One Martini backbone bead per residue (centre of mass of N, CA, C, O) as a GRO file, in nm:
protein
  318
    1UNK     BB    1  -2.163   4.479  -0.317
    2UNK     BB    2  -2.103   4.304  -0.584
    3UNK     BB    3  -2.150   4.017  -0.749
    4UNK     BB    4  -1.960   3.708  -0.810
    5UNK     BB    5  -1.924   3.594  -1.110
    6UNK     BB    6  -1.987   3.222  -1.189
    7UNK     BB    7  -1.862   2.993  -1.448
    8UNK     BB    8  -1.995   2.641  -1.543
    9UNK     BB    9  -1.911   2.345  -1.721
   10UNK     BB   10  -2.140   2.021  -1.703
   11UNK     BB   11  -2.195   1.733  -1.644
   12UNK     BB   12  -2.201   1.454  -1.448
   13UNK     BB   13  -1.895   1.345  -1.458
   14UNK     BB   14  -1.809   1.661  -1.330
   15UNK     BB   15  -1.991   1.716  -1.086
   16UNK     BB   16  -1.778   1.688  -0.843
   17UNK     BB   17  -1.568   1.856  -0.933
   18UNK     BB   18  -1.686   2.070  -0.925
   19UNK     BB   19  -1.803   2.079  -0.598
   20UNK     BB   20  -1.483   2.168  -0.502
   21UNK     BB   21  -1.478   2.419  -0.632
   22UNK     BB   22  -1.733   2.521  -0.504
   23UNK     BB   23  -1.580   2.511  -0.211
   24UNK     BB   24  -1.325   2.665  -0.260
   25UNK     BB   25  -1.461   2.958  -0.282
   26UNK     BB   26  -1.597   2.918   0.012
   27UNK     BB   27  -1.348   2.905   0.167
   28UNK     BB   28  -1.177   3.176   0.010
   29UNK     BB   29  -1.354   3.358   0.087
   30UNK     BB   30  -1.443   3.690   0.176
   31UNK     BB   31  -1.646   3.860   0.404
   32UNK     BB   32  -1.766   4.024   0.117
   33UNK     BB   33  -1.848   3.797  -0.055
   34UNK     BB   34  -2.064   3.778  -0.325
   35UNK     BB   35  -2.233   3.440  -0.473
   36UNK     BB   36  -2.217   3.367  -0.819
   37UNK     BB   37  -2.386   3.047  -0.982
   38UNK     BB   38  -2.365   2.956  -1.315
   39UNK     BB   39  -2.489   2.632  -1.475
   40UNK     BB   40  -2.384   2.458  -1.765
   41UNK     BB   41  -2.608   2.181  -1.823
   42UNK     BB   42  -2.559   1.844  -1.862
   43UNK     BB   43  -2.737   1.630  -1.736
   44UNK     BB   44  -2.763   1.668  -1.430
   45UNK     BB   45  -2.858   1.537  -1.155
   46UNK     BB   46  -3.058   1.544  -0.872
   47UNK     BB   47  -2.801   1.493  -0.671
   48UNK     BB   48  -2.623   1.669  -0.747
   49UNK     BB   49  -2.747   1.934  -0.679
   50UNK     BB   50  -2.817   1.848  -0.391
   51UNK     BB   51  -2.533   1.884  -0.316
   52UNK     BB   52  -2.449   2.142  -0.389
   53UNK     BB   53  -2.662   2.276  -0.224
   54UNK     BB   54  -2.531   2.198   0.056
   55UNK     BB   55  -2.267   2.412   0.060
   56UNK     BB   56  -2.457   2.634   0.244
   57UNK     BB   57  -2.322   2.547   0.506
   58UNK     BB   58  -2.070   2.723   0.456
   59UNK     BB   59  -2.203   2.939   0.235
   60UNK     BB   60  -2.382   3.157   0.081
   61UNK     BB   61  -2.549   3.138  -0.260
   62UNK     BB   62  -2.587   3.140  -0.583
   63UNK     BB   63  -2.811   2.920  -0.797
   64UNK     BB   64  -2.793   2.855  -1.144
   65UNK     BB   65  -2.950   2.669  -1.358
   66UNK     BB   66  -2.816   2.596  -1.752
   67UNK     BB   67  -2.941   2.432  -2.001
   68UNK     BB   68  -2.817   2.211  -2.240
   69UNK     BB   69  -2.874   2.175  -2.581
   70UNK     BB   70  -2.795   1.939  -2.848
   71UNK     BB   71  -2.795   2.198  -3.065
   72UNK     BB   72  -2.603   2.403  -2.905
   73UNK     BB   73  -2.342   2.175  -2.991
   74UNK     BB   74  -2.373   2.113  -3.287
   75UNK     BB   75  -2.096   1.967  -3.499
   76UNK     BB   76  -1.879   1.911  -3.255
   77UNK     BB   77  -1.551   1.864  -3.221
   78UNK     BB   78  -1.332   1.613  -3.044
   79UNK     BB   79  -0.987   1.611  -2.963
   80UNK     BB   80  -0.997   1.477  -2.669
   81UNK     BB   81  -0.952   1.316  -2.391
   82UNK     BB   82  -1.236   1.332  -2.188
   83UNK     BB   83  -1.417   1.463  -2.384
   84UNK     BB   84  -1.673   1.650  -2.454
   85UNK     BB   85  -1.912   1.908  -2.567
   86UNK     BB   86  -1.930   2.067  -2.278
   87UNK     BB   87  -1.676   2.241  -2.364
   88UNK     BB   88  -1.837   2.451  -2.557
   89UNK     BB   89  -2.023   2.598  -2.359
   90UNK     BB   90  -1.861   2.864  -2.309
   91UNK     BB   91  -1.943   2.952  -2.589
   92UNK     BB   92  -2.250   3.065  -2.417
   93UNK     BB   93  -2.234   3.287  -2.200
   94UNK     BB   94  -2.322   3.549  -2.315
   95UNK     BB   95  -2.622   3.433  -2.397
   96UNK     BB   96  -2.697   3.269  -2.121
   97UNK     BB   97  -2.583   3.511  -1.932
   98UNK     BB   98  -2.710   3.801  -1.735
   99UNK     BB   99  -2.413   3.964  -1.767
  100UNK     BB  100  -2.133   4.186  -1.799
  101UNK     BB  101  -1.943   3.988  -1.589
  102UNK     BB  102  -1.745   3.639  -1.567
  103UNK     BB  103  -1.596   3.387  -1.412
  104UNK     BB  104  -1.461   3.099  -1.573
  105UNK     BB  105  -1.439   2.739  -1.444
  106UNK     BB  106  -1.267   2.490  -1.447
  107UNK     BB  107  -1.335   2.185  -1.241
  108UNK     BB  108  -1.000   2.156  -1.234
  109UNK     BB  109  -1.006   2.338  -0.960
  110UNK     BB  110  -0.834   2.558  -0.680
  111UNK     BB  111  -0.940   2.830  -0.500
  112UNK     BB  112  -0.673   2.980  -0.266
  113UNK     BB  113  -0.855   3.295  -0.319
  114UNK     BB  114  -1.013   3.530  -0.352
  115UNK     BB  115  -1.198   3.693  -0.660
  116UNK     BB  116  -1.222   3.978  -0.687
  117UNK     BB  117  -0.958   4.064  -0.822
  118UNK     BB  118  -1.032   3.953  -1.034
  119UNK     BB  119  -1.333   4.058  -1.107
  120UNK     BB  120  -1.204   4.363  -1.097
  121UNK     BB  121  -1.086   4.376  -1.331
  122UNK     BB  122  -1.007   4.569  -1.635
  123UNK     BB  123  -1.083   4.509  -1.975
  124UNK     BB  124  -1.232   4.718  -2.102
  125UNK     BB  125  -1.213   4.626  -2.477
  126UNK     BB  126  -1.222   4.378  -2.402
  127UNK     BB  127  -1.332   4.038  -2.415
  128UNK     BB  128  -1.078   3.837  -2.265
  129UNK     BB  129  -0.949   3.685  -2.001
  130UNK     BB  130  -0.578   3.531  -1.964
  131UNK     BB  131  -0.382   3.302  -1.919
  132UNK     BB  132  -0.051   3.205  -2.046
  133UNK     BB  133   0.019   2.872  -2.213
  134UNK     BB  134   0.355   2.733  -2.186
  135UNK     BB  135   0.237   2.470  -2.363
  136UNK     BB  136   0.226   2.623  -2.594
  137UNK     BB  137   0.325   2.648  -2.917
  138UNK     BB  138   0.378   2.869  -3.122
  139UNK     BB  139   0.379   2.639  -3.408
  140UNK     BB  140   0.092   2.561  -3.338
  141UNK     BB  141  -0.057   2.808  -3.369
  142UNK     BB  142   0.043   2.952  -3.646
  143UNK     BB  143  -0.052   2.706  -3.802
  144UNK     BB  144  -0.368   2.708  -3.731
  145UNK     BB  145  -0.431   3.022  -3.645
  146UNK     BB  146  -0.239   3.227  -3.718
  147UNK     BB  147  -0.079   3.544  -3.695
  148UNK     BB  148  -0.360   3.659  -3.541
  149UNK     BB  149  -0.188   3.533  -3.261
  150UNK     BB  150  -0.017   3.648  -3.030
  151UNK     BB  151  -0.194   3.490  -2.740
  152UNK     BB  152  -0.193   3.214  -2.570
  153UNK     BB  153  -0.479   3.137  -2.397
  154UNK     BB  154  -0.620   2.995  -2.122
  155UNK     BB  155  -0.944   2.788  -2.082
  156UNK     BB  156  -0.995   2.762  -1.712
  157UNK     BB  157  -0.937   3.069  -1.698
  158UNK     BB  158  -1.210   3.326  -1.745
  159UNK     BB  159  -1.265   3.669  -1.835
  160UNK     BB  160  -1.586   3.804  -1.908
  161UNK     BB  161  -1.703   3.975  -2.120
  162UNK     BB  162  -2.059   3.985  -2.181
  163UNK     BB  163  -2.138   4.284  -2.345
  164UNK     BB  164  -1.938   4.246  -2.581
  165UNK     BB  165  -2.043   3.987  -2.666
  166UNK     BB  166  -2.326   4.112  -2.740
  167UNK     BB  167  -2.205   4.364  -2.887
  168UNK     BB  168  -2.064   4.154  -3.103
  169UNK     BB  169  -2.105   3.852  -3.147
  170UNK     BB  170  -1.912   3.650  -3.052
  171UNK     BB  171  -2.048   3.394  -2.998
  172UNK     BB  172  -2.155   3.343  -3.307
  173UNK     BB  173  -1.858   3.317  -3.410
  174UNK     BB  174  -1.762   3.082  -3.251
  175UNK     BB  175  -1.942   2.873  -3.373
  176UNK     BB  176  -1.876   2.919  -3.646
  177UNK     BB  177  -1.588   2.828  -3.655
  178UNK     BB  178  -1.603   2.548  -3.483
  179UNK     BB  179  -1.796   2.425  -3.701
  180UNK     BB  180  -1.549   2.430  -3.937
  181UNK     BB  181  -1.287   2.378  -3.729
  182UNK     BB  182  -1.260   2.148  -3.560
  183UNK     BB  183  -1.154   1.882  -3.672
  184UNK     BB  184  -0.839   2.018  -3.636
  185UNK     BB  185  -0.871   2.120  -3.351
  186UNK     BB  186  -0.677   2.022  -3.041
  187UNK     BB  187  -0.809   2.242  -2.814
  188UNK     BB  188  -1.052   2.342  -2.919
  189UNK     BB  189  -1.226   2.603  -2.728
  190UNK     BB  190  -0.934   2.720  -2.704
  191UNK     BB  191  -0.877   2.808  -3.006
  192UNK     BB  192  -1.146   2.932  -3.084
  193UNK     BB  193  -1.097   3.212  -2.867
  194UNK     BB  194  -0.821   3.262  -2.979
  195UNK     BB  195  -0.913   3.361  -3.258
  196UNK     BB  196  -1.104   3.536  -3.206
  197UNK     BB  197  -0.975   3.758  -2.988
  198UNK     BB  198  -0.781   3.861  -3.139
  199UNK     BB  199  -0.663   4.151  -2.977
  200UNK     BB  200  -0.916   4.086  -2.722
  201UNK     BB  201  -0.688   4.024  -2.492
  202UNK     BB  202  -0.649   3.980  -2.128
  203UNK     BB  203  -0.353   3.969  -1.934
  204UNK     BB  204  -0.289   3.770  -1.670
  205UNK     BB  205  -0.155   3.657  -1.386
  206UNK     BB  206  -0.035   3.363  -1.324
  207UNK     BB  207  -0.192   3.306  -1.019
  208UNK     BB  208  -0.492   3.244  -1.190
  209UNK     BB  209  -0.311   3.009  -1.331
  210UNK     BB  210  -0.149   2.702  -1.222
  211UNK     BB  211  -0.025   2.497  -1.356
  212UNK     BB  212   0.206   2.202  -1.432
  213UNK     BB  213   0.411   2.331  -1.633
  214UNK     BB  214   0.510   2.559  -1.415
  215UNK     BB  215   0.703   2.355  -1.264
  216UNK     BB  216   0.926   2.250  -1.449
  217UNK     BB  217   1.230   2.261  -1.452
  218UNK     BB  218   1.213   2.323  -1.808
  219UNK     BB  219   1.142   2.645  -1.807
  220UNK     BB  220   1.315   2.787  -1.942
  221UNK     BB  221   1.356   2.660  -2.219
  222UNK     BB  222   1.119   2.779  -2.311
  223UNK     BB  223   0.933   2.930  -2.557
  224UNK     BB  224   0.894   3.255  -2.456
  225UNK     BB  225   0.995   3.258  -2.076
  226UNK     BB  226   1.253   3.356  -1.990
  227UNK     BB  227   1.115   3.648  -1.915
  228UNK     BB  228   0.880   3.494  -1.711
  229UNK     BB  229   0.976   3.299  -1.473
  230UNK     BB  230   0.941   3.451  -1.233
  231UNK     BB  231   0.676   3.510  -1.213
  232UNK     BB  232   0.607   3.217  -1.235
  233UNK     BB  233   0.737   3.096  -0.958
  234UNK     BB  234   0.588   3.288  -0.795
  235UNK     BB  235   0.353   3.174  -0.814
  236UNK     BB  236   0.376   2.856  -0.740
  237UNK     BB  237   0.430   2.916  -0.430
  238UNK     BB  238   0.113   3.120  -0.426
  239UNK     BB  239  -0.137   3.051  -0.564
  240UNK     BB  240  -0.496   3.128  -0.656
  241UNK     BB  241  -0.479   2.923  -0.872
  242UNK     BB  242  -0.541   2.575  -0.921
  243UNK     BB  243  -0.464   2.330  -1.221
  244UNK     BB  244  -0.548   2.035  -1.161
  245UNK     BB  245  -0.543   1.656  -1.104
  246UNK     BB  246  -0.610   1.551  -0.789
  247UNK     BB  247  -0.854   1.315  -0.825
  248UNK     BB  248  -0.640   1.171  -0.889
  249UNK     BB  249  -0.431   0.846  -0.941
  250UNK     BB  250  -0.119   0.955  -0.851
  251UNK     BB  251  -0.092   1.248  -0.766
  252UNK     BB  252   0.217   1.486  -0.682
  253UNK     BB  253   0.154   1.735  -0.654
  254UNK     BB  254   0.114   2.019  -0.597
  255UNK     BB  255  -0.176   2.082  -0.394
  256UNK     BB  256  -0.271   1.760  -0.302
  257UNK     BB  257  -0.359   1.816   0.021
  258UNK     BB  258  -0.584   2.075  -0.055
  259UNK     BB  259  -0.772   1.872  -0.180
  260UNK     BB  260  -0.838   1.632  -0.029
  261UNK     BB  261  -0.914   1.758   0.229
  262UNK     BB  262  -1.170   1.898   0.124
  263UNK     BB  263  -1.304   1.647   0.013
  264UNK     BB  264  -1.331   1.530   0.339
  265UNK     BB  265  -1.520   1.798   0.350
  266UNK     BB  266  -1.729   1.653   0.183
  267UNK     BB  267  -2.000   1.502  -0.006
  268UNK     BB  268  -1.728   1.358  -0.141
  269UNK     BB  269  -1.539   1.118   0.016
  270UNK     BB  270  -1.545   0.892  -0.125
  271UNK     BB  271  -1.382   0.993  -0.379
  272UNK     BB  272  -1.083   0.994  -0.250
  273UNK     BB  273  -0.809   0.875  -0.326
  274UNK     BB  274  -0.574   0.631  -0.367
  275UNK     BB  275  -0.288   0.552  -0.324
  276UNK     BB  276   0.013   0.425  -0.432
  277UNK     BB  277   0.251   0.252  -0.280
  278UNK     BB  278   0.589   0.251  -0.241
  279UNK     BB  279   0.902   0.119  -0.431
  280UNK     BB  280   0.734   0.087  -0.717
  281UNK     BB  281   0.629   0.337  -0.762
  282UNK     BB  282   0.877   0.528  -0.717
  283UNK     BB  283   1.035   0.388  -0.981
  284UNK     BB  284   0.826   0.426  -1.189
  285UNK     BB  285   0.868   0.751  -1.221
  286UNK     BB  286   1.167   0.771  -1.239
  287UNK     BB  287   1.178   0.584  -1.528
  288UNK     BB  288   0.999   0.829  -1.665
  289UNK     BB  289   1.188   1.048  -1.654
  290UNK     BB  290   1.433   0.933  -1.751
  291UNK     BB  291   1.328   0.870  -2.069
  292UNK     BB  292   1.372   1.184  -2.097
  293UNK     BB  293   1.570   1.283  -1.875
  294UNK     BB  294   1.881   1.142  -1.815
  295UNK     BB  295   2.024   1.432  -1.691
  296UNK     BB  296   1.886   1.566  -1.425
  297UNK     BB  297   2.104   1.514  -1.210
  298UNK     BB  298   2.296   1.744  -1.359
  299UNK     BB  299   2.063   1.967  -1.271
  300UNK     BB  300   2.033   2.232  -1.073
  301UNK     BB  301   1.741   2.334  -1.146
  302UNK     BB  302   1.585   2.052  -1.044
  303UNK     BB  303   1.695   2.074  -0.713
  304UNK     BB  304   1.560   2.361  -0.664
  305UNK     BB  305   1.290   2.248  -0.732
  306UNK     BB  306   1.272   2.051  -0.515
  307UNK     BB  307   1.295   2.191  -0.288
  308UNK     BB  308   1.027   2.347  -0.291
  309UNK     BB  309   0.822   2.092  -0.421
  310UNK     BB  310   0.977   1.840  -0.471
  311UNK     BB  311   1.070   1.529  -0.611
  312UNK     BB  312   0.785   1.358  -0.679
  313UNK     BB  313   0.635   1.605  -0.854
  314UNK     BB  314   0.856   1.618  -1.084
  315UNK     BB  315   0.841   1.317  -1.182
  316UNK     BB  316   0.516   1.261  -1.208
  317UNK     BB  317   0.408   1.499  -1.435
  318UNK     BB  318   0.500   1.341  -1.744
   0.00000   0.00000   0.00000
């Protein structure tokens, strides 16, 4: 069986974060599984990298580091909080590395059964798999990237054709549009890819990213989702990789206690957030989820979905 190539870009900040992601993937593998990791990485410790060499004590796998230079990110602009230019590292994937097909993975994600169905997915002759992103609103992306978006796909979960990035320059183009644009484009490298890609994306199952606005109780009423609704549902009953930020503090959403526990069984334990508890915590999210749904306890879709979900995952994350 050929290995299941996997690929992530972070800094040292995000480097424990990567490195619980790549643990998740190793304890969710299945026994026929041949795993390689390709890291772009931007000054990550030499501490942090045999940190996460540790993690073959749990299952052999390769594991290459790819320095990433400030010149091949140079002039790229940031508009997210939190996010550094190591953002736009994904966009050197083609020609960074050495492979045909590629699954990457950003840090902020828990994979929670093997890739392989993944990776074995048939892209044709698109260029990129990715889930439709049901957070970002048509009027966004038309307004921004133009009608030829059809399709605007989240880029945390991306399967990448890199045999046709590299036979069609699309590296370079993506680099190109980024250097241009970036000062204006609200999601970075997620809008880049989105535009230069149009046309050529392969729209995976919702179970292969399940953020967190797929819970939210008013998923019906979102604009282009009602006839999409079951599938999401679906998903996220039994998500195959889950996208959250489970490693901050006071996070209580969906599969929140098997990132912790992940973590408590990681070199990196310490790291582990402390939430805060009491009924003093738990009126402040009542009250803030209250001032944007005044009327949410009378409707039957909210209490449907807290049954599933559970109700301060529901009030916790808007």
């Amino acid at each position: 069986m050929s290995k299941i190539n996997i690929c992530f870009a972070s800094d040292d900040n995000y480097a424990v974060c990567m490195g619980i992601t790549i643990l998740s993937v190793l304890k969710s593998a299945s026994k026929e599984d041949k795993l390689a990791f390709y890291i772009l990485e931007n000054q990550i410790s030499a501490k942090r990298k045999a940190e996460i060499d540790s993690l073959k004590k749990f299952r052999e796998f390769d594991i290459f580091w790819i320095s990433i230079k400030p010149c091949d990110l140079k002039e790229l602009v940031v508009n997210q909080k939190g996010l550094t230019s190591t953002a736009y590292a994904r966009l050197l994937i083609g020609e960074k590395i050495p492979c045909d097909k590629i699954i990457y993975l950003d840090c902020d994600i828990l994979v929670r059964d093997s890739l392989s169905p993944l990776f074995n997915v048939d892209l044709g002759n698109k260029w990129v798999g990715g889930v439709i992103d049901i957070n970002i609103a048509s009027g966004y992306y038309k307004k921004n990237l133009g009608e030829r978006v059809k399709h605007y796909i989240n880029s945390g979960v991306l399967l990448i054709n890199c045999g046709l990035w590299r036979k069609y320059s699309v590296t370079q183009w993506l680099l190109d549009y980024a250097r241009e644009n970036s000062f204006r484009l609200k999601y970075n490298d997620q809008d880049v890819i989105n535009y230069v890609c149009a046309g050529r994306k392969y729209i995976l199952s919702y179970e292969w990213n399940v953020m967190d606005t797929f819970y939210y109780p008013d998923l019906r009423g979102r604009i282009g989702v009602r006839t999409q609704a079951g599938d999401i549902e679906r998903a996220c009953i039994s998500p195959k990789i889950r996208h959250y930020k489970a490693f901050r503090k006071n996070y209580f959403g969906p599969n929140k206690e098997e990132y912790r526990f992940l973590m408590e069984g990681s070199p990196w334990k310490d790291f582990t957030p402390q939430d805060d508890s009491g009924i003093k915590l738990y009126m402040l999210c009542l009250w803030n989820y209250f001032k944007v749904h005044n009327f949410f306890f009378f409707k039957r879709k909210f209490w449907q979905r807290a049954k599933t979900f559970g109700f301060l995952p529901l009030i916790s994350n808007r």
